[in-house]
PDB file of C-alpha atoms in Angstrom:
ATOM      1  CA  ASP A 187      -1.886  -3.074  13.384  1.00  0.00           C
ATOM      2  CA  ALA A 188      -5.041  -0.900  13.601  1.00  0.00           C
ATOM      3  CA  GLY A 189      -7.309  -3.867  14.303  1.00  0.00           C
ATOM      4  CA  ILE A 190      -7.315  -5.647  10.850  1.00  0.00           C
ATOM      5  CA  THR A 191      -7.478  -9.230  10.435  1.00  0.00           C
ATOM      6  CA  GLN A 192      -7.646 -11.387   7.349  1.00  0.00           C
ATOM      7  CA  SER A 193      -8.677 -14.840   6.862  1.00  0.00           C
ATOM      8  CA  PRO A 194      -7.514 -17.353   5.937  1.00  0.00           C
ATOM      9  CA  ARG A 195      -3.956 -16.520   6.227  1.00  0.00           C
ATOM     10  CA  HIS A 196      -2.951 -19.126   3.566  1.00  0.00           C
ATOM     11  CA  LYS A 197      -5.050 -20.994   1.196  1.00  0.00           C
ATOM     12  CA  VAL A 198      -4.431 -23.594  -1.702  1.00  0.00           C
ATOM     13  CA  THR A 199      -7.184 -24.137  -4.051  1.00  0.00           C
ATOM     14  CA  GLU A 200      -7.799 -25.664  -7.500  1.00  0.00           C
ATOM     15  CA  THR A 201      -8.610 -23.768 -10.670  1.00  0.00           C
ATOM     16  CA  GLY A 202     -12.321 -23.199 -11.129  1.00  0.00           C
ATOM     17  CA  THR A 203     -13.382 -23.275  -7.407  1.00  0.00           C
ATOM     18  CA  PRO A 204     -14.871 -20.208  -5.656  1.00  0.00           C
ATOM     19  CA  VAL A 205     -12.771 -18.634  -2.913  1.00  0.00           C
ATOM     20  CA  THR A 206     -13.869 -15.971  -0.490  1.00  0.00           C
ATOM     21  CA  LEU A 207     -11.352 -14.070   1.433  1.00  0.00           C
ATOM     22  CA  ARG A 208     -12.419 -12.092   4.420  1.00  0.00           C
ATOM     23  CA  CYS A 209     -11.084  -8.766   6.182  1.00  0.00           C
ATOM     24  CA  HIS A 210     -12.274  -7.738   9.585  1.00  0.00           C
ATOM     25  CA  GLN A 211     -11.670  -4.268  11.057  1.00  0.00           C
ATOM     26  CA  THR A 212     -12.291  -3.255  14.675  1.00  0.00           C
ATOM     27  CA  GLU A 213     -11.938   0.543  13.968  1.00  0.00           C
ATOM     28  CA  ASN A 214     -15.284   1.647  12.314  1.00  0.00           C
ATOM     29  CA  HIS A 215     -13.604   2.975   9.374  1.00  0.00           C
ATOM     30  CA  ARG A 216     -15.624   3.771   6.327  1.00  0.00           C
ATOM     31  CA  TYR A 217     -13.118   2.927   3.533  1.00  0.00           C
ATOM     32  CA  MET A 218     -11.818  -0.402   2.956  1.00  0.00           C
ATOM     33  CA  TYR A 219      -9.564  -1.826   0.210  1.00  0.00           C
ATOM     34  CA  TRP A 220      -8.499  -5.254  -1.438  1.00  0.00           C
ATOM     35  CA  TYR A 221      -5.060  -5.207  -3.145  1.00  0.00           C
ATOM     36  CA  ARG A 222      -3.024  -7.937  -4.564  1.00  0.00           C
ATOM     37  CA  GLN A 223       0.705  -7.950  -4.561  1.00  0.00           C
ATOM     38  CA  ASP A 224       2.991  -9.736  -7.169  1.00  0.00           C
ATOM     39  CA  PRO A 225       6.568  -9.533  -8.117  1.00  0.00           C
ATOM     40  CA  GLY A 226       7.371  -6.850 -10.826  1.00  0.00           C
ATOM     41  CA  HIS A 227       3.715  -5.471 -10.103  1.00  0.00           C
ATOM     42  CA  GLY A 228       3.807  -4.164  -6.653  1.00  0.00           C
ATOM     43  CA  LEU A 229       0.463  -3.452  -5.081  1.00  0.00           C
ATOM     44  CA  ARG A 230      -2.494  -3.269  -7.296  1.00  0.00           C
ATOM     45  CA  LEU A 231      -5.949  -2.137  -6.098  1.00  0.00           C
ATOM     46  CA  ILE A 232      -8.644  -4.770  -6.866  1.00  0.00           C
ATOM     47  CA  HIS A 233     -11.858  -3.212  -5.296  1.00  0.00           C
ATOM     48  CA  TYR A 234     -12.633  -0.686  -2.442  1.00  0.00           C
ATOM     49  CA  SER A 235     -15.487   0.149  -0.459  1.00  0.00           C
ATOM     50  CA  TYR A 236     -16.684   3.575   0.804  1.00  0.00           C
ATOM     51  CA  GLY A 237     -19.431   2.409   3.024  1.00  0.00           C
ATOM     52  CA  VAL A 238     -21.910  -0.512   3.746  1.00  0.00           C
ATOM     53  CA  LYS A 239     -22.985  -1.869   0.346  1.00  0.00           C
ATOM     54  CA  ASP A 240     -21.022   0.866  -1.403  1.00  0.00           C
ATOM     55  CA  THR A 241     -18.126  -0.485  -3.493  1.00  0.00           C
ATOM     56  CA  ASP A 242     -16.090   0.426  -6.711  1.00  0.00           C
ATOM     57  CA  LYS A 243     -13.561  -1.163  -9.030  1.00  0.00           C
ATOM     58  CA  GLY A 244      -9.990  -0.759  -8.962  1.00  0.00           C
ATOM     59  CA  GLU A 245      -7.292  -1.320 -11.258  1.00  0.00           C
ATOM     60  CA  VAL A 246      -7.351  -5.076 -11.554  1.00  0.00           C
ATOM     61  CA  SER A 247     -11.167  -5.879 -10.855  1.00  0.00           C
ATOM     62  CA  ASP A 248     -11.692  -8.722 -13.512  1.00  0.00           C
ATOM     63  CA  GLY A 249     -12.613 -12.038 -12.042  1.00  0.00           C
ATOM     64  CA  TYR A 250     -13.232 -10.421  -8.564  1.00  0.00           C
ATOM     65  CA  SER A 251     -16.385  -9.499  -6.543  1.00  0.00           C
ATOM     66  CA  VAL A 252     -16.590  -7.901  -3.258  1.00  0.00           C
ATOM     67  CA  SER A 253     -19.445  -7.533  -0.772  1.00  0.00           C
ATOM     68  CA  ARG A 254     -19.690  -5.330   2.465  1.00  0.00           C
ATOM     69  CA  SER A 255     -22.940  -6.067   4.278  1.00  0.00           C
ATOM     70  CA  LYS A 256     -21.414  -4.489   7.777  1.00  0.00           C
ATOM     71  CA  THR A 257     -18.926  -1.853   8.408  1.00  0.00           C
ATOM     72  CA  GLU A 258     -16.370  -4.274   9.831  1.00  0.00           C
ATOM     73  CA  ASP A 259     -16.506  -6.780   7.272  1.00  0.00           C
ATOM     74  CA  PHE A 260     -15.147  -6.533   3.461  1.00  0.00           C
ATOM     75  CA  LEU A 261     -15.223  -9.812   1.434  1.00  0.00           C
ATOM     76  CA  LEU A 262     -13.337 -10.661  -1.624  1.00  0.00           C
ATOM     77  CA  THR A 263     -14.567 -13.523  -3.949  1.00  0.00           C
ATOM     78  CA  LEU A 264     -12.893 -15.229  -6.697  1.00  0.00           C
ATOM     79  CA  GLU A 265     -15.906 -16.874  -8.443  1.00  0.00           C
ATOM     80  CA  SER A 266     -13.949 -19.299 -10.286  1.00  0.00           C
ATOM     81  CA  ALA A 267     -10.215 -19.129  -9.427  1.00  0.00           C
ATOM     82  CA  THR A 268      -7.488 -19.186 -12.030  1.00  0.00           C
ATOM     83  CA  SER A 269      -3.693 -19.894 -11.777  1.00  0.00           C
ATOM     84  CA  SER A 270      -3.258 -16.005 -12.828  1.00  0.00           C
ATOM     85  CA  GLN A 271      -5.073 -15.215  -9.430  1.00  0.00           C
ATOM     86  CA  THR A 272      -2.264 -16.809  -7.288  1.00  0.00           C
ATOM     87  CA  SER A 273      -0.896 -13.841  -5.201  1.00  0.00           C
ATOM     88  CA  VAL A 274      -0.701 -12.291  -1.804  1.00  0.00           C
ATOM     89  CA  TYR A 275      -3.772 -10.421  -1.003  1.00  0.00           C
ATOM     90  CA  PHE A 276      -3.841  -7.370   1.251  1.00  0.00           C
ATOM     91  CA  CYS A 277      -6.825  -5.712   2.840  1.00  0.00           C
ATOM     92  CA  ALA A 278      -6.443  -2.132   4.013  1.00  0.00           C
ATOM     93  CA  ILE A 279      -8.450   0.648   5.884  1.00  0.00           C
ATOM     94  CA  ARG A 280      -8.206   4.267   5.106  1.00  0.00           C
ATOM     95  CA  GLY A 281      -6.527   6.322   8.174  1.00  0.00           C
ATOM     96  CA  GLY A 282      -9.187   7.953  10.505  1.00  0.00           C
ATOM     97  CA  GLY A 283      -7.583  11.465  10.636  1.00  0.00           C
ATOM     98  CA  ALA A 284      -9.593  11.924  13.805  1.00  0.00           C
ATOM     99  CA  PRO A 285      -8.225  13.826  17.018  1.00  0.00           C
ATOM    100  CA  GLY A 286      -5.824  11.555  18.607  1.00  0.00           C
ATOM    101  CA  GLU A 287      -5.147   9.280  15.606  1.00  0.00           C
ATOM    102  CA  PRO A 288      -1.322   9.309  14.842  1.00  0.00           C
ATOM    103  CA  HIS A 289      -1.746   9.349  11.110  1.00  0.00           C
ATOM    104  CA  PRO A 290      -3.423  11.598   8.602  1.00  0.00           C
ATOM    105  CA  VAL A 291      -6.636  10.627   7.062  1.00  0.00           C
ATOM    106  CA  GLU A 292      -4.987   9.880   3.704  1.00  0.00           C
ATOM    107  CA  THR A 293      -2.944   7.049   4.720  1.00  0.00           C
ATOM    108  CA  GLN A 294      -3.680   3.239   4.916  1.00  0.00           C
ATOM    109  CA  TYR A 295      -3.311   0.674   7.342  1.00  0.00           C
ATOM    110  CA  PHE A 296      -2.780  -2.927   6.226  1.00  0.00           C
ATOM    111  CA  GLY A 297      -3.689  -6.172   7.352  1.00  0.00           C
ATOM    112  CA  PRO A 298      -1.317  -9.198   7.544  1.00  0.00           C
ATOM    113  CA  GLY A 299      -2.136 -10.412   3.973  1.00  0.00           C
ATOM    114  CA  THR A 300      -3.552 -13.853   2.622  1.00  0.00           C
ATOM    115  CA  ARG A 301      -1.255 -16.035   0.431  1.00  0.00           C
ATOM    116  CA  LEU A 302      -3.426 -17.838  -1.994  1.00  0.00           C
ATOM    117  CA  LEU A 303      -2.160 -20.567  -4.386  1.00  0.00           C
ATOM    118  CA  VAL A 304      -4.340 -21.603  -7.172  1.00  0.00           C
ATOM    119  CA  LEU A 305      -3.175 -25.039  -8.828  1.00  0.00           C
TER     120      LEU A 305
ATOM    121  CA  SER B 944      -0.312   6.837 -18.930  1.00  0.00           C
ATOM    122  CA  GLN B 945       0.278   7.338 -15.208  1.00  0.00           C
ATOM    123  CA  LYS B 946       3.387   5.942 -13.994  1.00  0.00           C
ATOM    124  CA  ILE B 947       5.264   5.558 -10.674  1.00  0.00           C
ATOM    125  CA  GLU B 948       9.056   4.383 -10.633  1.00  0.00           C
ATOM    126  CA  GLN B 949      11.035   3.413  -7.889  1.00  0.00           C
ATOM    127  CA  ASN B 950      14.492   3.622  -9.400  1.00  0.00           C
ATOM    128  CA  SER B 951      16.046   0.781  -7.864  1.00  0.00           C
ATOM    129  CA  GLU B 952      14.719  -2.815  -7.356  1.00  0.00           C
ATOM    130  CA  ALA B 953      17.402  -3.366  -4.709  1.00  0.00           C
ATOM    131  CA  LEU B 954      19.863  -1.092  -2.849  1.00  0.00           C
ATOM    132  CA  ASN B 955      22.614  -2.327  -0.552  1.00  0.00           C
ATOM    133  CA  ILE B 956      24.185   0.289   1.882  1.00  0.00           C
ATOM    134  CA  GLN B 957      26.846  -0.037   4.551  1.00  0.00           C
ATOM    135  CA  GLU B 958      25.558   0.511   8.082  1.00  0.00           C
ATOM    136  CA  GLY B 959      25.929   4.066   9.293  1.00  0.00           C
ATOM    137  CA  LYS B 960      25.688   5.569   5.987  1.00  0.00           C
ATOM    138  CA  THR B 961      22.711   7.403   4.377  1.00  0.00           C
ATOM    139  CA  ALA B 962      20.434   5.454   2.252  1.00  0.00           C
ATOM    140  CA  THR B 963      18.666   7.258  -0.292  1.00  0.00           C
ATOM    141  CA  LEU B 964      15.528   6.090  -2.310  1.00  0.00           C
ATOM    142  CA  THR B 965      13.994   7.627  -5.326  1.00  0.00           C
ATOM    143  CA  CYS B 966      10.372   7.741  -6.450  1.00  0.00           C
ATOM    144  CA  ASN B 967       9.570   9.277  -9.903  1.00  0.00           C
ATOM    145  CA  TYR B 968       6.100   9.714 -11.354  1.00  0.00           C
ATOM    146  CA  THR B 969       4.453  10.954 -14.524  1.00  0.00           C
ATOM    147  CA  ASN B 970       1.012  12.052 -15.402  1.00  0.00           C
ATOM    148  CA  TYR B 971       0.102  12.614 -11.963  1.00  0.00           C
ATOM    149  CA  SER B 972      -0.892  15.948 -10.224  1.00  0.00           C
ATOM    150  CA  PRO B 973      -0.610  14.430  -6.562  1.00  0.00           C
ATOM    151  CA  ALA B 974      -1.695  16.383  -3.702  1.00  0.00           C
ATOM    152  CA  TYR B 975       0.543  14.381  -1.380  1.00  0.00           C
ATOM    153  CA  LEU B 976       3.061  11.454  -1.672  1.00  0.00           C
ATOM    154  CA  GLN B 977       3.392   8.693   1.069  1.00  0.00           C
ATOM    155  CA  TRP B 978       6.223   6.513   1.825  1.00  0.00           C
ATOM    156  CA  TYR B 979       5.656   3.006   3.427  1.00  0.00           C
ATOM    157  CA  ARG B 980       7.669   0.162   4.844  1.00  0.00           C
ATOM    158  CA  GLN B 981       7.008  -3.678   4.056  1.00  0.00           C
ATOM    159  CA  ASP B 982       8.844  -6.443   5.827  1.00  0.00           C
ATOM    160  CA  PRO B 983       8.843  -9.884   4.337  1.00  0.00           C
ATOM    161  CA  GLY B 984       5.442 -11.588   4.809  1.00  0.00           C
ATOM    162  CA  ARG B 985       3.746  -8.433   6.335  1.00  0.00           C
ATOM    163  CA  GLY B 986       1.595  -5.768   5.041  1.00  0.00           C
ATOM    164  CA  PRO B 987       2.954  -2.251   4.258  1.00  0.00           C
ATOM    165  CA  VAL B 988       3.242   0.125   7.234  1.00  0.00           C
ATOM    166  CA  PHE B 989       2.920   3.809   6.754  1.00  0.00           C
ATOM    167  CA  LEU B 990       5.928   5.976   7.523  1.00  0.00           C
ATOM    168  CA  LEU B 991       5.650   9.577   6.047  1.00  0.00           C
ATOM    169  CA  LEU B 992       3.290  11.815   4.079  1.00  0.00           C
ATOM    170  CA  ILE B 993       4.519  14.892   2.354  1.00  0.00           C
ATOM    171  CA  ARG B 994       2.031  17.429   0.818  1.00  0.00           C
ATOM    172  CA  GLU B 995       2.442  19.332  -2.479  1.00  0.00           C
ATOM    173  CA  ASN B 996       3.405  22.599  -0.552  1.00  0.00           C
ATOM    174  CA  GLU B 997       5.863  20.985   1.583  1.00  0.00           C
ATOM    175  CA  LYS B 998       9.461  20.624   0.403  1.00  0.00           C
ATOM    176  CA  GLU B 999      10.713  18.338   3.186  1.00  0.00           C
ATOM    177  CA  LYS B1000       9.510  16.277   6.098  1.00  0.00           C
ATOM    178  CA  ARG B1001      11.262  14.700   8.915  1.00  0.00           C
ATOM    179  CA  LYS B1002      10.737  11.882  11.430  1.00  0.00           C
ATOM    180  CA  GLU B1003      13.634  10.755  13.378  1.00  0.00           C
ATOM    181  CA  ARG B1004      16.307   9.421  11.053  1.00  0.00           C
ATOM    182  CA  LEU B1005      13.912   9.651   7.970  1.00  0.00           C
ATOM    183  CA  LYS B1006      13.684  12.508   5.668  1.00  0.00           C
ATOM    184  CA  VAL B1007      11.410  12.788   2.727  1.00  0.00           C
ATOM    185  CA  THR B1008      11.651  15.610  -0.076  1.00  0.00           C
ATOM    186  CA  PHE B1009       8.954  16.457  -2.842  1.00  0.00           C
ATOM    187  CA  ASP B1010       9.868  18.276  -5.933  1.00  0.00           C
ATOM    188  CA  THR B1011       6.580  18.693  -7.904  1.00  0.00           C
ATOM    189  CA  THR B1012       8.786  20.341 -10.595  1.00  0.00           C
ATOM    190  CA  LEU B1013      11.016  17.420 -10.971  1.00  0.00           C
ATOM    191  CA  LYS B1014       8.112  15.146 -10.228  1.00  0.00           C
ATOM    192  CA  GLN B1015      10.356  13.303  -7.792  1.00  0.00           C
ATOM    193  CA  SER B1016      10.622  12.403  -4.078  1.00  0.00           C
ATOM    194  CA  LEU B1017      13.614  11.350  -2.238  1.00  0.00           C
ATOM    195  CA  PHE B1018      13.639   9.141   0.875  1.00  0.00           C
ATOM    196  CA  HIS B1019      16.573   9.332   3.048  1.00  0.00           C
ATOM    197  CA  ILE B1020      17.591   7.171   6.089  1.00  0.00           C
ATOM    198  CA  THR B1021      20.347   8.543   7.910  1.00  0.00           C
ATOM    199  CA  ALA B1022      22.827   6.485  10.282  1.00  0.00           C
ATOM    200  CA  SER B1023      21.236   3.326   8.581  1.00  0.00           C
ATOM    201  CA  GLN B1024      20.961   0.265  10.696  1.00  0.00           C
ATOM    202  CA  PRO B1025      20.514  -3.527   9.769  1.00  0.00           C
ATOM    203  CA  ALA B1026      16.919  -3.106  11.187  1.00  0.00           C
ATOM    204  CA  ASP B1027      16.208  -0.689   8.326  1.00  0.00           C
ATOM    205  CA  SER B1028      16.541  -3.346   5.768  1.00  0.00           C
ATOM    206  CA  ALA B1029      13.119  -3.721   4.244  1.00  0.00           C
ATOM    207  CA  THR B1030      11.067  -2.890   1.180  1.00  0.00           C
ATOM    208  CA  TYR B1031      10.086   0.733   0.837  1.00  0.00           C
ATOM    209  CA  LEU B1032       7.186   1.757  -1.113  1.00  0.00           C
ATOM    210  CA  CYS B1033       6.125   5.165  -2.367  1.00  0.00           C
ATOM    211  CA  ALA B1034       2.451   6.012  -3.032  1.00  0.00           C
ATOM    212  CA  LEU B1035       0.572   8.615  -4.707  1.00  0.00           C
ATOM    213  CA  ARG B1036      -3.230   9.673  -4.588  1.00  0.00           C
ATOM    214  CA  SER B1037      -4.883   8.462  -7.602  1.00  0.00           C
ATOM    215  CA  ASN B1038      -5.705  11.093 -10.266  1.00  0.00           C
ATOM    216  CA  PHE B1039      -9.307   9.408  -9.814  1.00  0.00           C
ATOM    217  CA  GLY B1040     -10.051  10.319  -6.278  1.00  0.00           C
ATOM    218  CA  ASN B1041      -8.522  11.119  -3.010  1.00  0.00           C
ATOM    219  CA  GLU B1042      -9.650   7.791  -1.492  1.00  0.00           C
ATOM    220  CA  LYS B1043      -7.283   5.840  -3.567  1.00  0.00           C
ATOM    221  CA  LEU B1044      -3.638   5.229  -3.668  1.00  0.00           C
ATOM    222  CA  THR B1045      -1.277   4.049  -6.369  1.00  0.00           C
ATOM    223  CA  PHE B1046       1.996   2.224  -5.217  1.00  0.00           C
ATOM    224  CA  GLY B1047       5.215   1.964  -6.845  1.00  0.00           C
ATOM    225  CA  THR B1048       6.967  -1.647  -7.184  1.00  0.00           C
ATOM    226  CA  GLY B1049       9.187  -0.758  -4.197  1.00  0.00           C
ATOM    227  CA  THR B1050      12.880  -0.688  -3.442  1.00  0.00           C
ATOM    228  CA  ARG B1051      14.316  -3.431  -1.487  1.00  0.00           C
ATOM    229  CA  LEU B1052      16.937  -2.114   0.984  1.00  0.00           C
ATOM    230  CA  THR B1053      19.776  -4.004   2.595  1.00  0.00           C
ATOM    231  CA  ILE B1054      21.660  -2.598   5.160  1.00  0.00           C
ATOM    232  CA  ILE B1055      25.060  -4.428   5.296  1.00  0.00           C
ATOM    233  CA  PRO B1056      26.684  -4.576   8.897  1.00  0.00           C
TER     234      PRO B1056
END
């Protein structure tokens, strides 16, 4: 599983409350990603990071912010959660492509996901 | 606009037969295309990557083809088994950068014993 963990794994919250999801990797990879997955839409990129303090928006970034103060941690924050943000959130890292790594550098390894319900 | 279509939302195949999944795309010029497997409640797992200058790639019972003229990739599982039941996603390098992928919505494959 490429050493990626997500926390919490499940969360129920109320509309208007802030929520922070954490992604932690032990592989020292530069690129990290946050996706959401919804029926009929598939995986959609929210934000990604290409290094400490270096982040950029994805396809569905409105209502989300991210931070990366350490290589190993990438945080996703919903400043004021809405019901439309009910989803499954996945974190991913980009394959290293280093000698001995099984997969090309262009591939992504995913975490186990966080199921978020906003009531 | 850019679009990735996986032609079947769900596909049922008899055990032992070959399952063929399709990924079509428009308004992309991908340098490569990837296939992932996703089991219920888990994150996607990388299976195969095929580059634009490759026509075919194989890994055990899996075979991927890539036709940049037709803008299509076919994903085959030969001698299918119930354990192959999962959702399969294709993914393309985004037009906006090599570091991002855009995913199709997936095909849910069920292998019937």
